């Protein structure tokens, strides 16, 4: 599973999450996202987030391929 497949599968429930405008706001591109398969069959997606060119943190979500849901990852959870 790659980020392009995740974007396609989440487009209906989360139309703005991977939009060009949202990614631009956070200084991201789809190529910035790394996808890690988890033991439970979900996928962790991670990308650096920038503000005025400065690293401000990371976008982290868990993608569930059974429900096509994106779940926010709390600090220290993963």
mmCIF file of N, CA and C in Angstrom:
data_model
loop_
_atom_site.group_PDB
_atom_site.id
_atom_site.type_symbol
_atom_site.label_atom_id
_atom_site.label_comp_id
_atom_site.label_asym_id
_atom_site.label_seq_id
_atom_site.Cartn_x
_atom_site.Cartn_y
_atom_site.Cartn_z
ATOM 1 N N UNK A 1 0.863 -1.176 0.000
ATOM 2 C CA UNK A 1 0.000 0.000 0.000
ATOM 3 C C UNK A 1 0.901 1.229 0.000
ATOM 4 N N UNK A 2 0.611 2.164 -0.877
ATOM 5 C CA UNK A 2 1.379 3.407 -0.893
ATOM 6 C C UNK A 2 0.462 4.593 -0.602
ATOM 7 N N UNK A 3 1.048 5.783 -0.482
ATOM 8 C CA UNK A 3 0.293 6.975 -0.100
ATOM 9 C C UNK A 3 -0.735 7.346 -1.163
ATOM 10 N N UNK A 4 -0.471 7.013 -2.421
ATOM 11 C CA UNK A 4 -1.411 7.333 -3.494
ATOM 12 C C UNK A 4 -2.677 6.485 -3.378
ATOM 13 N N UNK A 5 -2.515 5.226 -2.993
ATOM 14 C CA UNK A 5 -3.664 4.347 -2.764
ATOM 15 C C UNK A 5 -4.450 4.818 -1.544
ATOM 16 N N UNK A 6 -3.756 5.213 -0.490
ATOM 17 C CA UNK A 6 -4.428 5.713 0.714
ATOM 18 C C UNK A 6 -5.202 6.987 0.385
ATOM 19 N N UNK A 7 -4.608 7.876 -0.389
ATOM 20 C CA UNK A 7 -5.311 9.102 -0.803
ATOM 21 C C UNK A 7 -6.587 8.754 -1.567
ATOM 22 N N UNK A 8 -6.476 7.822 -2.508
ATOM 23 C CA UNK A 8 -7.641 7.420 -3.302
ATOM 24 C C UNK A 8 -8.742 6.841 -2.422
ATOM 25 N N UNK A 9 -8.354 5.995 -1.459
ATOM 26 C CA UNK A 9 -9.341 5.308 -0.624
ATOM 27 C C UNK A 9 -9.954 6.209 0.448
ATOM 28 N N UNK A 10 -9.307 7.323 0.772
ATOM 29 C CA UNK A 10 -9.835 8.230 1.797
ATOM 30 C C UNK A 10 -10.485 9.477 1.200
ATOM 31 N N UNK A 11 -10.487 9.608 -0.110
ATOM 32 C CA UNK A 11 -10.980 10.822 -0.775
ATOM 33 C C UNK A 11 -12.430 11.156 -0.425
ATOM 34 N N UNK A 12 -13.257 10.159 -0.277
ATOM 35 C CA UNK A 12 -14.674 10.412 0.011
ATOM 36 C C UNK A 12 -14.884 10.910 1.449
ATOM 37 N N UNK A 13 -14.259 10.244 2.423
ATOM 38 C CA UNK A 13 -14.451 10.606 3.835
ATOM 39 C C UNK A 13 -13.617 11.807 4.264
ATOM 40 N N UNK A 14 -12.466 11.997 3.614
ATOM 41 C CA UNK A 14 -11.530 13.063 4.000
ATOM 42 C C UNK A 14 -11.078 13.829 2.751
ATOM 43 N N UNK A 15 -11.995 14.530 2.094
ATOM 44 C CA UNK A 15 -11.657 15.161 0.812
ATOM 45 C C UNK A 15 -10.595 16.247 0.898
ATOM 46 N N UNK A 16 -10.394 16.829 2.060
ATOM 47 C CA UNK A 16 -9.433 17.924 2.171
ATOM 48 C C UNK A 16 -8.076 17.494 2.712
ATOM 49 N N UNK A 17 -7.993 16.295 3.284
ATOM 50 C CA UNK A 17 -6.762 15.889 3.962
ATOM 51 C C UNK A 17 -5.562 15.891 3.014
ATOM 52 N N UNK A 18 -5.726 15.355 1.816
ATOM 53 C CA UNK A 18 -4.630 15.290 0.849
ATOM 54 C C UNK A 18 -4.810 16.294 -0.292
ATOM 55 N N UNK A 19 -5.645 17.302 -0.108
ATOM 56 C CA UNK A 19 -5.863 18.281 -1.185
ATOM 57 C C UNK A 19 -4.587 19.091 -1.419
ATOM 58 N N UNK A 20 -4.465 19.605 -2.614
ATOM 59 C CA UNK A 20 -3.302 20.417 -2.968
ATOM 60 C C UNK A 20 -3.152 21.604 -2.014
ATOM 61 N N UNK A 21 -4.278 22.234 -1.672
ATOM 62 C CA UNK A 21 -4.246 23.407 -0.795
ATOM 63 C C UNK A 21 -3.782 23.038 0.619
ATOM 64 N N UNK A 22 -4.280 21.931 1.137
ATOM 65 C CA UNK A 22 -3.882 21.494 2.482
ATOM 66 C C UNK A 22 -2.397 21.146 2.522
ATOM 67 N N UNK A 23 -1.951 20.375 1.547
ATOM 68 C CA UNK A 23 -0.544 19.991 1.512
ATOM 69 C C UNK A 23 0.346 21.220 1.380
ATOM 70 N N UNK A 24 -0.050 22.159 0.531
ATOM 71 C CA UNK A 24 0.741 23.384 0.349
ATOM 72 C C UNK A 24 0.816 24.181 1.653
ATOM 73 N N UNK A 25 -0.303 24.268 2.371
ATOM 74 C CA UNK A 25 -0.334 25.005 3.636
ATOM 75 C C UNK A 25 0.697 24.467 4.623
ATOM 76 N N UNK A 26 0.845 23.146 4.656
ATOM 77 C CA UNK A 26 1.774 22.510 5.588
ATOM 78 C C UNK A 26 3.155 22.246 4.974
ATOM 79 N N UNK A 27 3.387 22.762 3.768
ATOM 80 C CA UNK A 27 4.689 22.596 3.123
ATOM 81 C C UNK A 27 4.993 21.156 2.771
ATOM 82 N N UNK A 28 3.951 20.414 2.378
ATOM 83 C CA UNK A 28 4.102 18.984 2.115
ATOM 84 C C UNK A 28 3.755 18.640 0.668
ATOM 85 N N UNK A 29 4.232 17.481 0.242
ATOM 86 C CA UNK A 29 3.786 16.849 -0.992
ATOM 87 C C UNK A 29 3.465 15.400 -0.641
ATOM 88 N N UNK A 30 2.787 14.713 -1.523
ATOM 89 C CA UNK A 30 2.498 13.298 -1.257
ATOM 90 C C UNK A 30 3.788 12.492 -1.124
ATOM 91 N N UNK A 31 4.817 12.899 -1.849
ATOM 92 C CA UNK A 31 6.102 12.185 -1.788
ATOM 93 C C UNK A 31 6.757 12.287 -0.411
ATOM 94 N N UNK A 32 6.353 13.277 0.398
ATOM 95 C CA UNK A 32 6.908 13.425 1.743
ATOM 96 C C UNK A 32 6.398 12.352 2.707
ATOM 97 N N UNK A 33 5.256 11.740 2.394
ATOM 98 C CA UNK A 33 4.636 10.771 3.301
ATOM 99 C C UNK A 33 5.330 9.425 3.216
ATOM 100 N N UNK A 34 5.678 8.901 4.364
ATOM 101 C CA UNK A 34 6.201 7.537 4.485
ATOM 102 C C UNK A 34 5.063 6.670 5.015
ATOM 103 N N UNK A 35 4.976 5.446 4.520
ATOM 104 C CA UNK A 35 3.909 4.521 4.904
ATOM 105 C C UNK A 35 4.545 3.293 5.542
ATOM 106 N N UNK A 36 4.085 2.968 6.755
ATOM 107 C CA UNK A 36 4.615 1.828 7.500
ATOM 108 C C UNK A 36 3.478 0.884 7.860
ATOM 109 N N UNK A 37 3.578 -0.366 7.412
ATOM 110 C CA UNK A 37 2.559 -1.355 7.763
ATOM 111 C C UNK A 37 2.745 -1.755 9.216
ATOM 112 N N UNK A 38 1.630 -1.799 9.948
ATOM 113 C CA UNK A 38 1.644 -2.161 11.360
ATOM 114 C C UNK A 38 1.272 -3.645 11.515
ATOM 115 N N UNK A 39 1.596 -4.218 12.656
ATOM 116 C CA UNK A 39 1.320 -5.638 12.916
ATOM 117 C C UNK A 39 -0.161 -5.981 12.818
ATOM 118 N N UNK A 40 -1.025 -5.004 13.156
ATOM 119 C CA UNK A 40 -2.465 -5.269 13.149
ATOM 120 C C UNK A 40 -3.114 -5.067 11.774
ATOM 121 N N UNK A 41 -2.297 -4.805 10.742
ATOM 122 C CA UNK A 41 -2.827 -4.653 9.391
ATOM 123 C C UNK A 41 -3.155 -3.218 8.997
ATOM 124 N N UNK A 42 -3.045 -2.285 9.943
ATOM 125 C CA UNK A 42 -3.240 -0.875 9.622
ATOM 126 C C UNK A 42 -1.914 -0.303 9.110
ATOM 127 N N UNK A 43 -1.961 0.953 8.693
ATOM 128 C CA UNK A 43 -0.767 1.610 8.165
ATOM 129 C C UNK A 43 -0.558 2.940 8.867
ATOM 130 N N UNK A 44 0.658 3.180 9.300
ATOM 131 C CA UNK A 44 1.035 4.469 9.859
ATOM 132 C C UNK A 44 1.559 5.319 8.714
ATOM 133 N N UNK A 45 1.005 6.536 8.560
ATOM 134 C CA UNK A 45 1.532 7.468 7.565
ATOM 135 C C UNK A 45 2.124 8.664 8.312
ATOM 136 N N UNK A 46 3.300 9.101 7.869
ATOM 137 C CA UNK A 46 4.026 10.170 8.552
ATOM 138 C C UNK A 46 4.657 11.094 7.512
ATOM 139 N N UNK A 47 4.542 12.407 7.756
ATOM 140 C CA UNK A 47 5.218 13.394 6.908
ATOM 141 C C UNK A 47 5.592 14.603 7.752
ATOM 142 N N UNK A 48 6.739 15.217 7.474
ATOM 143 C CA UNK A 48 7.103 16.435 8.189
ATOM 144 C C UNK A 48 6.155 17.567 7.815
ATOM 145 N N UNK A 49 5.909 18.452 8.762
ATOM 146 C CA UNK A 49 5.020 19.592 8.568
ATOM 147 C C UNK A 49 5.815 20.872 8.798
ATOM 148 N N UNK A 50 5.688 21.800 7.866
ATOM 149 C CA UNK A 50 6.484 23.033 7.914
ATOM 150 C C UNK A 50 5.606 24.266 8.023
ATOM 151 N N UNK A 51 6.142 25.312 8.622
ATOM 152 C CA UNK A 51 5.509 26.623 8.680
ATOM 153 C C UNK A 51 6.597 27.633 8.338
ATOM 154 N N UNK A 52 6.397 28.371 7.268
ATOM 155 C CA UNK A 52 7.394 29.339 6.788
ATOM 156 C C UNK A 52 8.776 28.701 6.626
ATOM 157 N N UNK A 53 8.782 27.471 6.126
ATOM 158 C CA UNK A 53 10.036 26.779 5.873
ATOM 159 C C UNK A 53 10.680 26.135 7.087
ATOM 160 N N UNK A 54 10.078 26.284 8.256
ATOM 161 C CA UNK A 54 10.625 25.693 9.481
ATOM 162 C C UNK A 54 9.841 24.447 9.865
ATOM 163 N N UNK A 55 10.556 23.389 10.234
ATOM 164 C CA UNK A 55 9.905 22.155 10.682
ATOM 165 C C UNK A 55 9.146 22.432 11.970
ATOM 166 N N UNK A 56 7.840 22.180 11.939
ATOM 167 C CA UNK A 56 7.003 22.436 13.109
ATOM 168 C C UNK A 56 6.530 21.149 13.784
ATOM 169 N N UNK A 57 6.716 20.034 13.140
ATOM 170 C CA UNK A 57 6.252 18.768 13.691
ATOM 171 C C UNK A 57 6.008 17.783 12.571
ATOM 172 N N UNK A 58 5.153 16.809 12.846
ATOM 173 C CA UNK A 58 4.878 15.761 11.868
ATOM 174 C C UNK A 58 3.385 15.488 11.792
ATOM 175 N N UNK A 59 2.915 15.255 10.578
ATOM 176 C CA UNK A 59 1.561 14.759 10.374
ATOM 177 C C UNK A 59 1.642 13.253 10.554
ATOM 178 N N UNK A 60 0.833 12.712 11.465
ATOM 179 C CA UNK A 60 0.816 11.267 11.720
ATOM 180 C C UNK A 60 -0.629 10.802 11.759
ATOM 181 N N UNK A 61 -0.929 9.773 11.007
ATOM 182 C CA UNK A 61 -2.262 9.181 11.011
ATOM 183 C C UNK A 61 -2.123 7.671 10.868
ATOM 184 N N UNK A 62 -3.115 6.964 11.392
ATOM 185 C CA UNK A 62 -3.246 5.528 11.175
ATOM 186 C C UNK A 62 -4.352 5.340 10.148
ATOM 187 N N UNK A 63 -4.031 4.634 9.077
ATOM 188 C CA UNK A 63 -5.015 4.319 8.052
ATOM 189 C C UNK A 63 -5.488 2.887 8.244
ATOM 190 N N UNK A 64 -6.815 2.705 8.339
ATOM 191 C CA UNK A 64 -7.413 1.379 8.474
ATOM 192 C C UNK A 64 -7.937 0.958 7.101
ATOM 193 N N UNK A 65 -7.317 -0.025 6.455
ATOM 194 C CA UNK A 65 -7.735 -0.416 5.107
ATOM 195 C C UNK A 65 -9.095 -1.108 5.045
ATOM 196 N N UNK A 66 -9.607 -1.562 6.191
ATOM 197 C CA UNK A 66 -10.925 -2.193 6.200
ATOM 198 C C UNK A 66 -12.041 -1.157 6.180
ATOM 199 N N UNK A 67 -11.815 -0.019 6.846
ATOM 200 C CA UNK A 67 -12.849 1.020 6.941
ATOM 201 C C UNK A 67 -12.501 2.287 6.156
ATOM 202 N N UNK A 68 -11.269 2.371 5.669
ATOM 203 C CA UNK A 68 -10.749 3.565 4.983
ATOM 204 C C UNK A 68 -10.791 4.804 5.876
ATOM 205 N N UNK A 69 -10.627 4.589 7.167
ATOM 206 C CA UNK A 69 -10.605 5.689 8.140
ATOM 207 C C UNK A 69 -9.170 6.126 8.395
ATOM 208 N N UNK A 70 -9.002 7.413 8.667
ATOM 209 C CA UNK A 70 -7.733 7.965 9.129
ATOM 210 C C UNK A 70 -7.918 8.352 10.583
ATOM 211 N N UNK A 71 -7.078 7.806 11.446
ATOM 212 C CA UNK A 71 -7.174 8.089 12.874
ATOM 213 C C UNK A 71 -5.961 8.916 13.291
ATOM 214 N N UNK A 72 -6.206 9.984 14.019
ATOM 215 C CA UNK A 72 -5.129 10.829 14.529
ATOM 216 C C UNK A 72 -4.274 10.033 15.505
ATOM 217 N N UNK A 73 -2.984 10.223 15.437
ATOM 218 C CA UNK A 73 -2.039 9.569 16.344
ATOM 219 C C UNK A 73 -1.674 10.575 17.426
ATOM 220 N N UNK A 74 -1.925 10.221 18.649
ATOM 221 C CA UNK A 74 -1.581 11.098 19.777
ATOM 222 C C UNK A 74 -0.088 10.981 20.068
ATOM 223 N N UNK A 75 0.485 12.036 20.598
ATOM 224 C CA UNK A 75 1.910 12.061 20.920
ATOM 225 C C UNK A 75 2.271 10.896 21.833
ATOM 226 N N UNK A 76 3.309 10.165 21.468
ATOM 227 C CA UNK A 76 3.757 9.036 22.263
ATOM 228 C C UNK A 76 3.029 7.735 21.962
ATOM 229 N N UNK A 77 1.986 7.796 21.124
ATOM 230 C CA UNK A 77 1.196 6.596 20.819
ATOM 231 C C UNK A 77 1.966 5.651 19.892
ATOM 232 N N UNK A 78 2.698 6.214 18.946
ATOM 233 C CA UNK A 78 3.463 5.382 18.001
ATOM 234 C C UNK A 78 4.890 5.805 18.008
#
